[in-house]
CSV table of N, CA and C in Angstrom, one decimal:
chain,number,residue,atom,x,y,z
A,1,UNK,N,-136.4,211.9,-12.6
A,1,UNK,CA,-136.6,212.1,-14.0
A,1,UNK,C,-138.0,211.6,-14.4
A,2,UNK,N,-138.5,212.4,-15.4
A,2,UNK,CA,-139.9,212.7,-15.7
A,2,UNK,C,-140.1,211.2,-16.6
A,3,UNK,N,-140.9,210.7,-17.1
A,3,UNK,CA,-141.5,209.9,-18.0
A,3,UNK,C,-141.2,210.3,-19.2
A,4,UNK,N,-141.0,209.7,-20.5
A,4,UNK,CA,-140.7,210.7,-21.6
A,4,UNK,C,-142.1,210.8,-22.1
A,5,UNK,N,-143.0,209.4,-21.7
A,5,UNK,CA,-144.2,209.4,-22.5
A,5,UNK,C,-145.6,210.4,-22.3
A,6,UNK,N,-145.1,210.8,-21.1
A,6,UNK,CA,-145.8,212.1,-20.2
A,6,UNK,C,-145.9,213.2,-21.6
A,7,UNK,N,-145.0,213.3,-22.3
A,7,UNK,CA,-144.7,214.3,-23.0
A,7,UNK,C,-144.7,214.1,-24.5
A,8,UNK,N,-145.4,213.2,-24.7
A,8,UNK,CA,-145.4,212.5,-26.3
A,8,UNK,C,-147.2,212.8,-26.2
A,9,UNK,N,-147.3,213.2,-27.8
A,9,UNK,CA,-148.6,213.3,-28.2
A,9,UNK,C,-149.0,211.8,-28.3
A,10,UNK,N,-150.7,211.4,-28.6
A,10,UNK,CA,-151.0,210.3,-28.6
A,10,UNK,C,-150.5,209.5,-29.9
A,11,UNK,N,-150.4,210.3,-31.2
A,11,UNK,CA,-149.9,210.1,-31.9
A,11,UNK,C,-148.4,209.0,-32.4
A,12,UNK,N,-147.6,210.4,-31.4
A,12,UNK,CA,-145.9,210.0,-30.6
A,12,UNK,C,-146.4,208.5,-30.5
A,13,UNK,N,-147.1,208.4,-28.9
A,13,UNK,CA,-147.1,207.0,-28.0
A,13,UNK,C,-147.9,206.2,-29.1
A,14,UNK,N,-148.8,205.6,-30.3
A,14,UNK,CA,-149.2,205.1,-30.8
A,14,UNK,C,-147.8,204.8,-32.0
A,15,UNK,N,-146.8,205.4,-32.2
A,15,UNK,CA,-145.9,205.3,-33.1
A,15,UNK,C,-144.9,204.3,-32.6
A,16,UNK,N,-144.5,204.7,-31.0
A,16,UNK,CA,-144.1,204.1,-30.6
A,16,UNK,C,-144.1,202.4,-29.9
A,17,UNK,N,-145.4,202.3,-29.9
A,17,UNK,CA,-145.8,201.2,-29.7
A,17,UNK,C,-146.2,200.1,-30.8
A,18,UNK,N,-146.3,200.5,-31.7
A,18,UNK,CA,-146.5,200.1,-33.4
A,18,UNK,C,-144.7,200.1,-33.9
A,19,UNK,N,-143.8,200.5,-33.1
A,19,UNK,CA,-142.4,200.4,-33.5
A,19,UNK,C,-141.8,198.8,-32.6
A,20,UNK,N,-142.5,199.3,-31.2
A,20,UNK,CA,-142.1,197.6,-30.1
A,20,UNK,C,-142.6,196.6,-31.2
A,21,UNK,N,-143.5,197.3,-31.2
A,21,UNK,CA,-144.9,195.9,-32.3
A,21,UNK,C,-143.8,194.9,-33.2
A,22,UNK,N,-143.4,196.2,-34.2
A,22,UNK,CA,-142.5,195.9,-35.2
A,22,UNK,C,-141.0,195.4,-34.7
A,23,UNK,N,-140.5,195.8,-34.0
A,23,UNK,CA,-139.6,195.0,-33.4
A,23,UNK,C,-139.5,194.0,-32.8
A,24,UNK,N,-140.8,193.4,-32.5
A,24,UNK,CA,-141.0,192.1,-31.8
A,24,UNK,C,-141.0,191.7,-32.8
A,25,UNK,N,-142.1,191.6,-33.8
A,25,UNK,CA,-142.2,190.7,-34.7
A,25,UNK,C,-140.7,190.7,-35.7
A,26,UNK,N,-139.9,191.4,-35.8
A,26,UNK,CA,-138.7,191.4,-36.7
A,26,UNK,C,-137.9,189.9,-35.6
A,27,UNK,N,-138.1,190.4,-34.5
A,27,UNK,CA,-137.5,189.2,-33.4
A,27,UNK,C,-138.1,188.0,-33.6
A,28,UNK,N,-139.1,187.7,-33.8
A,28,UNK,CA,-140.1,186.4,-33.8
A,28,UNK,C,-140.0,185.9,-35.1
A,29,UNK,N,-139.8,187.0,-36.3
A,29,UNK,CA,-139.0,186.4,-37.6
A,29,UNK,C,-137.7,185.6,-37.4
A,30,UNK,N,-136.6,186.5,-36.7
A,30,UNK,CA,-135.2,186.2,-36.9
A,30,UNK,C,-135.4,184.8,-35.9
A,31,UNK,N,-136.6,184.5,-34.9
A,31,UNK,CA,-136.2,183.6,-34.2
A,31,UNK,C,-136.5,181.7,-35.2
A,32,UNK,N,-137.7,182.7,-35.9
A,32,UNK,CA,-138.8,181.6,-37.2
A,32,UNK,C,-137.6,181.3,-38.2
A,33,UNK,N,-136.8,181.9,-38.5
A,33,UNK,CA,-135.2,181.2,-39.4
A,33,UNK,C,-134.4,180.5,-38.9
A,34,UNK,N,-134.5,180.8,-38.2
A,34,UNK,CA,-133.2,179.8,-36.6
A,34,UNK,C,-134.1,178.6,-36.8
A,35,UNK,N,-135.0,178.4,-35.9
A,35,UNK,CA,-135.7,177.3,-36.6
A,35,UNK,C,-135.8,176.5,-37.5
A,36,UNK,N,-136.0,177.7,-38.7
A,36,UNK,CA,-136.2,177.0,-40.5
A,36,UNK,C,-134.7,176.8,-40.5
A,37,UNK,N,-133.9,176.8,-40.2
A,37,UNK,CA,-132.4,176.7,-40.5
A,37,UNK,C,-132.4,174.9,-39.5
A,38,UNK,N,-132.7,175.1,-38.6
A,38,UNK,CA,-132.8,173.6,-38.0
A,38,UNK,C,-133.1,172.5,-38.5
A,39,UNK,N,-134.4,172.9,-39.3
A,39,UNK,CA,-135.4,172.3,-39.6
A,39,UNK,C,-134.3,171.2,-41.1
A,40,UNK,N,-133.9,172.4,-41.6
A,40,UNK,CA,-133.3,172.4,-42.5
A,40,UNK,C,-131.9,171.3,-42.5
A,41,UNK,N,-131.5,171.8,-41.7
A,41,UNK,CA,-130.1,170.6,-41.2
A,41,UNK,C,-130.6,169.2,-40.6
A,42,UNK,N,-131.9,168.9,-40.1
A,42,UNK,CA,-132.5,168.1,-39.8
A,42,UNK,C,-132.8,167.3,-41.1
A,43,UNK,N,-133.6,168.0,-42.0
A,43,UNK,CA,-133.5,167.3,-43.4
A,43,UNK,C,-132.7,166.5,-44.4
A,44,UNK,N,-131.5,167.8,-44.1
A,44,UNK,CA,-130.4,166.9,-45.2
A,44,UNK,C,-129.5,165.6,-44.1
A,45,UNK,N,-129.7,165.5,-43.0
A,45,UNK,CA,-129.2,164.3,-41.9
A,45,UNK,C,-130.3,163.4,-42.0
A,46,UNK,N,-131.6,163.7,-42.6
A,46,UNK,CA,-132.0,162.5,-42.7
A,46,UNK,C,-132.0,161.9,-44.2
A,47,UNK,N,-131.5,163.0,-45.2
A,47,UNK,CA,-131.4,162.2,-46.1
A,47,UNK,C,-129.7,161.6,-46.2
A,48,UNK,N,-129.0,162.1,-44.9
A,48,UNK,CA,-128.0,161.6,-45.4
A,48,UNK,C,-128.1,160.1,-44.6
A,49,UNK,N,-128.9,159.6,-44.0
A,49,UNK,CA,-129.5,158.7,-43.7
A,49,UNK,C,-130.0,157.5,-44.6
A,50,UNK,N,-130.5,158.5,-45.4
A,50,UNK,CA,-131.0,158.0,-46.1
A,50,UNK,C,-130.1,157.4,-47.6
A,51,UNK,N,-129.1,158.0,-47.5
A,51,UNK,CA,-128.1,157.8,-48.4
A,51,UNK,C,-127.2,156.9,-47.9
A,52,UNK,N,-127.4,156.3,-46.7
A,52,UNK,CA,-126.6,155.2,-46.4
A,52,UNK,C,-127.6,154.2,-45.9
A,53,UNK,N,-128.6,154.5,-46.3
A,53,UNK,CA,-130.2,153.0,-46.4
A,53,UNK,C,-129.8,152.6,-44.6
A,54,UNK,N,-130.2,153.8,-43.7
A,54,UNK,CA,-130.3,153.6,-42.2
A,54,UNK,C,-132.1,153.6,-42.5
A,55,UNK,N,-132.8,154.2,-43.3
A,55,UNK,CA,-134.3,154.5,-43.9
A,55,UNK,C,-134.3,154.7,-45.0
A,56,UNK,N,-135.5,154.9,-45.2
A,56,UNK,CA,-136.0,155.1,-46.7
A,56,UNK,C,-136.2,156.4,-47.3
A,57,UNK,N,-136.1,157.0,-48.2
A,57,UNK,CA,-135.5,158.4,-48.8
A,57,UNK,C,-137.5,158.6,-48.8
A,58,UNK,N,-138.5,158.0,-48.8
A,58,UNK,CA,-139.7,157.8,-48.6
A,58,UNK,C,-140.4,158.6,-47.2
A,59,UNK,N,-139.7,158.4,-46.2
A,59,UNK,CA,-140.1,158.8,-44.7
A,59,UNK,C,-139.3,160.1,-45.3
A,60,UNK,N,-138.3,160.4,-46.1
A,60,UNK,CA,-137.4,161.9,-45.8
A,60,UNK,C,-138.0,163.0,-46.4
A,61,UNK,N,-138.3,162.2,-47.8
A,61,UNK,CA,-139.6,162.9,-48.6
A,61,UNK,C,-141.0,163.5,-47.8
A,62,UNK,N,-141.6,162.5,-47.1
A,62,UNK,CA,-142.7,163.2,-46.4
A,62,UNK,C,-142.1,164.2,-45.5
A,63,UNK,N,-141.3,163.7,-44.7
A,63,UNK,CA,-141.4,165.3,-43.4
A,63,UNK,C,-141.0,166.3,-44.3
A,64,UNK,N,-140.0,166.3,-44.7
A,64,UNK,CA,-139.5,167.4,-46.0
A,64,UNK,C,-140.7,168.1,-46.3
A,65,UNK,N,-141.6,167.6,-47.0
A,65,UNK,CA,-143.2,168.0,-47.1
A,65,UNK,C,-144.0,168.8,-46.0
A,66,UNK,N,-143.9,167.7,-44.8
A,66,UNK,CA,-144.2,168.1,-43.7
A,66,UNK,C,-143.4,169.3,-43.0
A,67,UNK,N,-142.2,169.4,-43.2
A,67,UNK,CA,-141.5,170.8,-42.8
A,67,UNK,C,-141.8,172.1,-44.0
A,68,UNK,N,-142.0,171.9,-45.0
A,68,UNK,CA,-142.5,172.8,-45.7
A,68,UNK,C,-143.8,173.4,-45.3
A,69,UNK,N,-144.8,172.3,-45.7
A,69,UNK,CA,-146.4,173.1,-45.2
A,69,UNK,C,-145.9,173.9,-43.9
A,70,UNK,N,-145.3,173.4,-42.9
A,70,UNK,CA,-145.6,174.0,-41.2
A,70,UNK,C,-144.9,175.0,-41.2
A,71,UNK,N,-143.6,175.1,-41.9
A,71,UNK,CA,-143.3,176.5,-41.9
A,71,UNK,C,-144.2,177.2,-42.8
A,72,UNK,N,-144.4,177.1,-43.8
A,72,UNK,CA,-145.3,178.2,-44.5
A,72,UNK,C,-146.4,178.8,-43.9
A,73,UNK,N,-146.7,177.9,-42.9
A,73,UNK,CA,-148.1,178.2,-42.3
A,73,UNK,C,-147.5,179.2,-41.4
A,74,UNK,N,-146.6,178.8,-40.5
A,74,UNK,CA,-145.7,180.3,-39.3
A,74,UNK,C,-145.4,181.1,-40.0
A,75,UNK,N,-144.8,181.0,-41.1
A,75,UNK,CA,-144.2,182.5,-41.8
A,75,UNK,C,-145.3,183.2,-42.3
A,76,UNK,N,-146.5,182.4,-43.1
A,76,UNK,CA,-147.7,183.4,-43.3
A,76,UNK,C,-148.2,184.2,-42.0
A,77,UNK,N,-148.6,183.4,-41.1
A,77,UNK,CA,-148.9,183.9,-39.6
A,77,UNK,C,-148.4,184.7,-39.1
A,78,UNK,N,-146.8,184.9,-39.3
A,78,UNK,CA,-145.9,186.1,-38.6
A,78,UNK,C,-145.8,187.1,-39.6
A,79,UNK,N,-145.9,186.5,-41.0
A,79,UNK,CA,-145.8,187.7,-41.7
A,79,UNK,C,-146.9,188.6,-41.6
A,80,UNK,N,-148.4,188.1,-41.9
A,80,UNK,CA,-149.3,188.8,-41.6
A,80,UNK,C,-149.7,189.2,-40.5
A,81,UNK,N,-149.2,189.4,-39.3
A,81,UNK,CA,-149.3,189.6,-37.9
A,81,UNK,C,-150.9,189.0,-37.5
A,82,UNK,N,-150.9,187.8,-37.9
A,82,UNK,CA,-152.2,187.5,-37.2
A,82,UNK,C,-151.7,186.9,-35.8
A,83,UNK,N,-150.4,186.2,-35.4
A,83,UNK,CA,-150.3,185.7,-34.6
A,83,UNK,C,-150.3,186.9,-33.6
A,84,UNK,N,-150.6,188.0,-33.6
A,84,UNK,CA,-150.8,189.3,-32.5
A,84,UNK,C,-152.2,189.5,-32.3
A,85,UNK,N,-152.8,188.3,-32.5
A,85,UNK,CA,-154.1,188.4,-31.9
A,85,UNK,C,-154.2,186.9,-30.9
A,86,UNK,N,-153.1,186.6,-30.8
A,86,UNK,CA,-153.5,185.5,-29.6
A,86,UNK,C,-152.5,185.4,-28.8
A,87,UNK,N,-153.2,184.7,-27.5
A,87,UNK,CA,-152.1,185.1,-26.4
A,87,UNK,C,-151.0,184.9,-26.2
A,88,UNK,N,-150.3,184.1,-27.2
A,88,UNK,CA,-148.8,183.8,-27.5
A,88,UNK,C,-148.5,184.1,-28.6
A,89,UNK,N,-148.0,185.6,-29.0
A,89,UNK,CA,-147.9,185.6,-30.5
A,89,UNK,C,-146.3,185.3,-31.0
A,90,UNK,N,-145.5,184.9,-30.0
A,90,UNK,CA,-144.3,183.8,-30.5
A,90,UNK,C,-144.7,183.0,-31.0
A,91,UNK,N,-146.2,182.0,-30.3
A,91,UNK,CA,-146.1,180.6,-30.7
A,91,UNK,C,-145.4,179.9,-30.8
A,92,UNK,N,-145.1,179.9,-29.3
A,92,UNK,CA,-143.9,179.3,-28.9
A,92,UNK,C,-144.3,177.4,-28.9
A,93,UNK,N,-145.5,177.7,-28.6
A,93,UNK,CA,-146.2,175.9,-27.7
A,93,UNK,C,-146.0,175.4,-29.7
A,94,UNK,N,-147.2,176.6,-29.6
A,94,UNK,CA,-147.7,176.0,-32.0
A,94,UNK,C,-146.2,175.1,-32.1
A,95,UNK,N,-144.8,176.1,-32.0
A,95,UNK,CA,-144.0,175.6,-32.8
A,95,UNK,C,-143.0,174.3,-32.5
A,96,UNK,N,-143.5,174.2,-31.0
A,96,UNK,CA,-142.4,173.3,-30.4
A,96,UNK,C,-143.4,171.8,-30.3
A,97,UNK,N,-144.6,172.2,-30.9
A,97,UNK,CA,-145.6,171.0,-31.2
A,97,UNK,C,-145.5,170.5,-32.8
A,98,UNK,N,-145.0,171.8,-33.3
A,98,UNK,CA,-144.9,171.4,-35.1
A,98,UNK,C,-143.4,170.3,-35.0
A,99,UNK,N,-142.2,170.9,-34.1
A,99,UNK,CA,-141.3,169.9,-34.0
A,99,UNK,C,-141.0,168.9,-33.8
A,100,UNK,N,-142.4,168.6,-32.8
A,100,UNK,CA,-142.7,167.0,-32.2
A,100,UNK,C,-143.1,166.4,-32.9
A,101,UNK,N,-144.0,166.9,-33.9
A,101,UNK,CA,-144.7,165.9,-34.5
A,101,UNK,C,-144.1,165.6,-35.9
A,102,UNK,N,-143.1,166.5,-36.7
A,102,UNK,CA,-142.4,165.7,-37.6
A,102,UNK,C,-141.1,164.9,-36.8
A,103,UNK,N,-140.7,165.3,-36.1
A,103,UNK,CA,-140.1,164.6,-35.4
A,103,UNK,C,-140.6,163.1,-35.1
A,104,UNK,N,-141.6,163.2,-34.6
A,104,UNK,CA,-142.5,161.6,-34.5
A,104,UNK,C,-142.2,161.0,-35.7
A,105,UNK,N,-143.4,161.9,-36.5
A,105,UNK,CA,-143.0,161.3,-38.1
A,105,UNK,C,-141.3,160.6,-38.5
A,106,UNK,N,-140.5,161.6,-38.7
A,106,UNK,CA,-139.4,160.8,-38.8
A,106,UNK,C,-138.6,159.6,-37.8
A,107,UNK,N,-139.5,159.3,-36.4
A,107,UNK,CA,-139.4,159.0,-36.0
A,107,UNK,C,-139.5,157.2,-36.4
A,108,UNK,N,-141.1,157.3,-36.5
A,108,UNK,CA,-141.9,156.3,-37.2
A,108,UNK,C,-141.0,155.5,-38.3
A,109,UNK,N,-140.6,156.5,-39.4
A,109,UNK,CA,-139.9,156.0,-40.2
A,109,UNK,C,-138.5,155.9,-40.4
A,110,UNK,N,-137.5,156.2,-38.6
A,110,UNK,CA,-136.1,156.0,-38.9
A,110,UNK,C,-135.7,154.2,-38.8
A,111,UNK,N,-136.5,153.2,-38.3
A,111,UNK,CA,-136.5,151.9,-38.1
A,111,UNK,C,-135.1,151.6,-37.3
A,112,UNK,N,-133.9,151.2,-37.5
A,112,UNK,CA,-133.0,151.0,-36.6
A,112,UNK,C,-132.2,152.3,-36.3
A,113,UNK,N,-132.5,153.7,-36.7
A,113,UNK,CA,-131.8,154.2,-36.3
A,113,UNK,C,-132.7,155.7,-35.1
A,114,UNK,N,-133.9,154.8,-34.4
A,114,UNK,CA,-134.5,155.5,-33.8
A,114,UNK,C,-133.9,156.1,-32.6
A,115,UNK,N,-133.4,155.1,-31.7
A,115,UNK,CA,-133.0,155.8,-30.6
A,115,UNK,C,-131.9,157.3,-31.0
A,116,UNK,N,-131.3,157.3,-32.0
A,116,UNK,CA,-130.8,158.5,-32.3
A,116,UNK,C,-131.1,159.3,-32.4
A,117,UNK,N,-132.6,159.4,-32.5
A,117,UNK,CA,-133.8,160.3,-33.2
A,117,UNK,C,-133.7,161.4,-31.4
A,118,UNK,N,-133.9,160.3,-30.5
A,118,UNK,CA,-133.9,160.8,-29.3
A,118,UNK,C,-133.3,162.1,-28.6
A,119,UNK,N,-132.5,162.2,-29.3
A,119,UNK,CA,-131.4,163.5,-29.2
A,119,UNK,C,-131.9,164.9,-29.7
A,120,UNK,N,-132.7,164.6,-30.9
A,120,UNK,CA,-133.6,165.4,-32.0
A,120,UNK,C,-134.5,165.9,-30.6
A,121,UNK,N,-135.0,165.1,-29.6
A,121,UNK,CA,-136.3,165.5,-28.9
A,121,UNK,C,-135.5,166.4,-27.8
A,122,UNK,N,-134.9,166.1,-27.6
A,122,UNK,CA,-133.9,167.2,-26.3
A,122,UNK,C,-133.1,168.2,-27.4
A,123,UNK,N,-133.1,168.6,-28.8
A,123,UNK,CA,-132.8,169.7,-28.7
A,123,UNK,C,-134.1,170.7,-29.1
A,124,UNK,N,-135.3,169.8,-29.5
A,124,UNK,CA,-136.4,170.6,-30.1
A,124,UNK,C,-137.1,170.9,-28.3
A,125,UNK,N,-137.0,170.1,-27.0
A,125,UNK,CA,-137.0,171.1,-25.8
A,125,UNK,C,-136.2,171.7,-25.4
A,126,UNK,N,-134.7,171.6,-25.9
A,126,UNK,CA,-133.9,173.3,-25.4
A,126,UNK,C,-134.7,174.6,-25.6
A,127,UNK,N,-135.0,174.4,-26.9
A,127,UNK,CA,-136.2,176.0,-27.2
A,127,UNK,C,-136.8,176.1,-26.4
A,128,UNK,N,-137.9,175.1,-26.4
A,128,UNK,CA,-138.9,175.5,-25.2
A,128,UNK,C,-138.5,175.5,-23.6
A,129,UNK,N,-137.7,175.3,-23.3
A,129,UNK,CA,-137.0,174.8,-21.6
A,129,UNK,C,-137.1,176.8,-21.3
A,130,UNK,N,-136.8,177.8,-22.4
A,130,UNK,CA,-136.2,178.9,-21.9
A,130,UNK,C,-137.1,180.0,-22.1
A,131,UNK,N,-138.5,179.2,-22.9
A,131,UNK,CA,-139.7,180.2,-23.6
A,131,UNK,C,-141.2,179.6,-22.3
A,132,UNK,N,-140.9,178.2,-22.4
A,132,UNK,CA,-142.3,178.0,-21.9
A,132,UNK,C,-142.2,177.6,-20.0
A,133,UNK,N,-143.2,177.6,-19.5
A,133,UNK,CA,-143.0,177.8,-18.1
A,133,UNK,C,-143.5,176.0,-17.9
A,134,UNK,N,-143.4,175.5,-16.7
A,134,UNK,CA,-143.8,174.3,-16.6
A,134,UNK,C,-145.3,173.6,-16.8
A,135,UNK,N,-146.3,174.4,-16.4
A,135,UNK,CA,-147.4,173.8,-16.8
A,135,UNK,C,-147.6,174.3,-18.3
A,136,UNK,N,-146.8,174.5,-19.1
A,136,UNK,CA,-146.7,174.3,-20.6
A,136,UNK,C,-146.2,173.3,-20.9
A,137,UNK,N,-144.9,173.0,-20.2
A,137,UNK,CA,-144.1,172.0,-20.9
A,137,UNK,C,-143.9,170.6,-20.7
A,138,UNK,N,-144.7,170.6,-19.4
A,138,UNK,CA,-144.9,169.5,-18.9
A,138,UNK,C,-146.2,168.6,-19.8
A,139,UNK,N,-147.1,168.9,-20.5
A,139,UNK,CA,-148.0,168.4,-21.2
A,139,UNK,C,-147.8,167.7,-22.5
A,140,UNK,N,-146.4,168.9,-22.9
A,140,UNK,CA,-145.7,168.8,-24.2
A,140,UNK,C,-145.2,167.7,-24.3
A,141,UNK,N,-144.2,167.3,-23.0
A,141,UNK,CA,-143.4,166.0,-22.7
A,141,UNK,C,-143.7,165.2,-22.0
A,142,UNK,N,-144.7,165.0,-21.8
A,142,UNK,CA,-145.6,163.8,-21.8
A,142,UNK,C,-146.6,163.2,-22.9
A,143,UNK,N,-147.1,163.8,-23.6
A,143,UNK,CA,-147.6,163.4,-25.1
A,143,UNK,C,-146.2,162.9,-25.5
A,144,UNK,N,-144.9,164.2,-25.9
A,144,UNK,CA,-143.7,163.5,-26.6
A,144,UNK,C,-143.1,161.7,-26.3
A,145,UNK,N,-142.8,162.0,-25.2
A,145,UNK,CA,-142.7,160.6,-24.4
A,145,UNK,C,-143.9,159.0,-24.9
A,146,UNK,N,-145.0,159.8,-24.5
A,146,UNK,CA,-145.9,158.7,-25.2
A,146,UNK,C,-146.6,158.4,-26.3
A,147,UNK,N,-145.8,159.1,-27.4
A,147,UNK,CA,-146.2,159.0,-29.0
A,147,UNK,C,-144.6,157.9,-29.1
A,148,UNK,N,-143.5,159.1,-28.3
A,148,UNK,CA,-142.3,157.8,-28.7
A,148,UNK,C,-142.1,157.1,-28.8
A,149,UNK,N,-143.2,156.4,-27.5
A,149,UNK,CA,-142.9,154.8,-26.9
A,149,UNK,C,-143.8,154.4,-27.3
A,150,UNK,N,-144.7,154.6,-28.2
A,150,UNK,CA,-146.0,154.4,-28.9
A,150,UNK,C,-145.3,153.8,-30.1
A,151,UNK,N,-144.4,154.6,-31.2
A,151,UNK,CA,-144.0,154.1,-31.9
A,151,UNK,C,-142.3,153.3,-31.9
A,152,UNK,N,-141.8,153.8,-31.0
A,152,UNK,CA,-141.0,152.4,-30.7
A,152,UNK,C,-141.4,150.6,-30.8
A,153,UNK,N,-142.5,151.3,-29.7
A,153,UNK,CA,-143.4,150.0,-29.6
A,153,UNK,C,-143.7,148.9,-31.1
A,154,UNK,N,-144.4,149.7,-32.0
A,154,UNK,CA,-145.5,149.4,-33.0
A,154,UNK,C,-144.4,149.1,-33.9
């Protein structure tokens, strides 16, 4: 069986590859809500946290903040296909670093209910365990590990 693309004007093959384009990125959106949906359930568990004074409605208010800007910033990026100019236009590493670090953040500010927080860190590496290859993610979680015990510590 012949190639179909053998047989497609340049046109055809430019249409069709501008359709993968668009179907990736429709994927890399639906994957950027799964996310913002996490992000999101993460939020209201720390304010419900916060509603039983485990922390301060202060630490909930900032990441809240802080999950707002960092998505806005991926969804501009995906919306405007700029992320298809660099060599990960999932942005897979960007996003699983945007998660660490409010994560830290609320980390910082869960005070006795930190080691809980710890659970938060093994599900924001499920993502990456099945996107990123080892010398990606080994860097990731070693920074994560030593910001932890950085602010455990302090």
């Amino acid at each position: 069986m012949q190639d179909r693309r053998q047989h497609q004007s340049p046109d055809d093959r430019r249409a069709s590859v501008n359709g993968d384009v668009t179907a990736a990125q429709a994927l890399r959106m639906r994957r950027f809500l799964i996310a913002l949906a996490t992000y999101v359930l993460a939020i209201v568990t720390m304010a419900l946290g916060a509603w039983f004074e485990l922390w301060g409605f202060g630490g909930v208010l900032k990441c809240a903040i802080l999950v707002g800007c960092v998505n806005l910033a991926f969804f501009a990026l995906l919306r405007s296909g700029a992320n298809l100019k660099l060599a990960d236009p999932s942005l897979t590493v960007e996003q699983i670093a945007a998660g660490i670090g409010v994560l830290l953040l609320a980390t910082y500010y869960a005070g006795v209910a930190r080691s809980a927080l710890t659970l938060w860190v093994i599900m924001i590496f499920l993502f990456a365990v099945f996107r990123l290859r080892a010398k990606q993610l080994w860097p990731l979680a070693i920074v994560t590990w030593l910001a932890f015990g950085t602010i455990s510590w302090v």
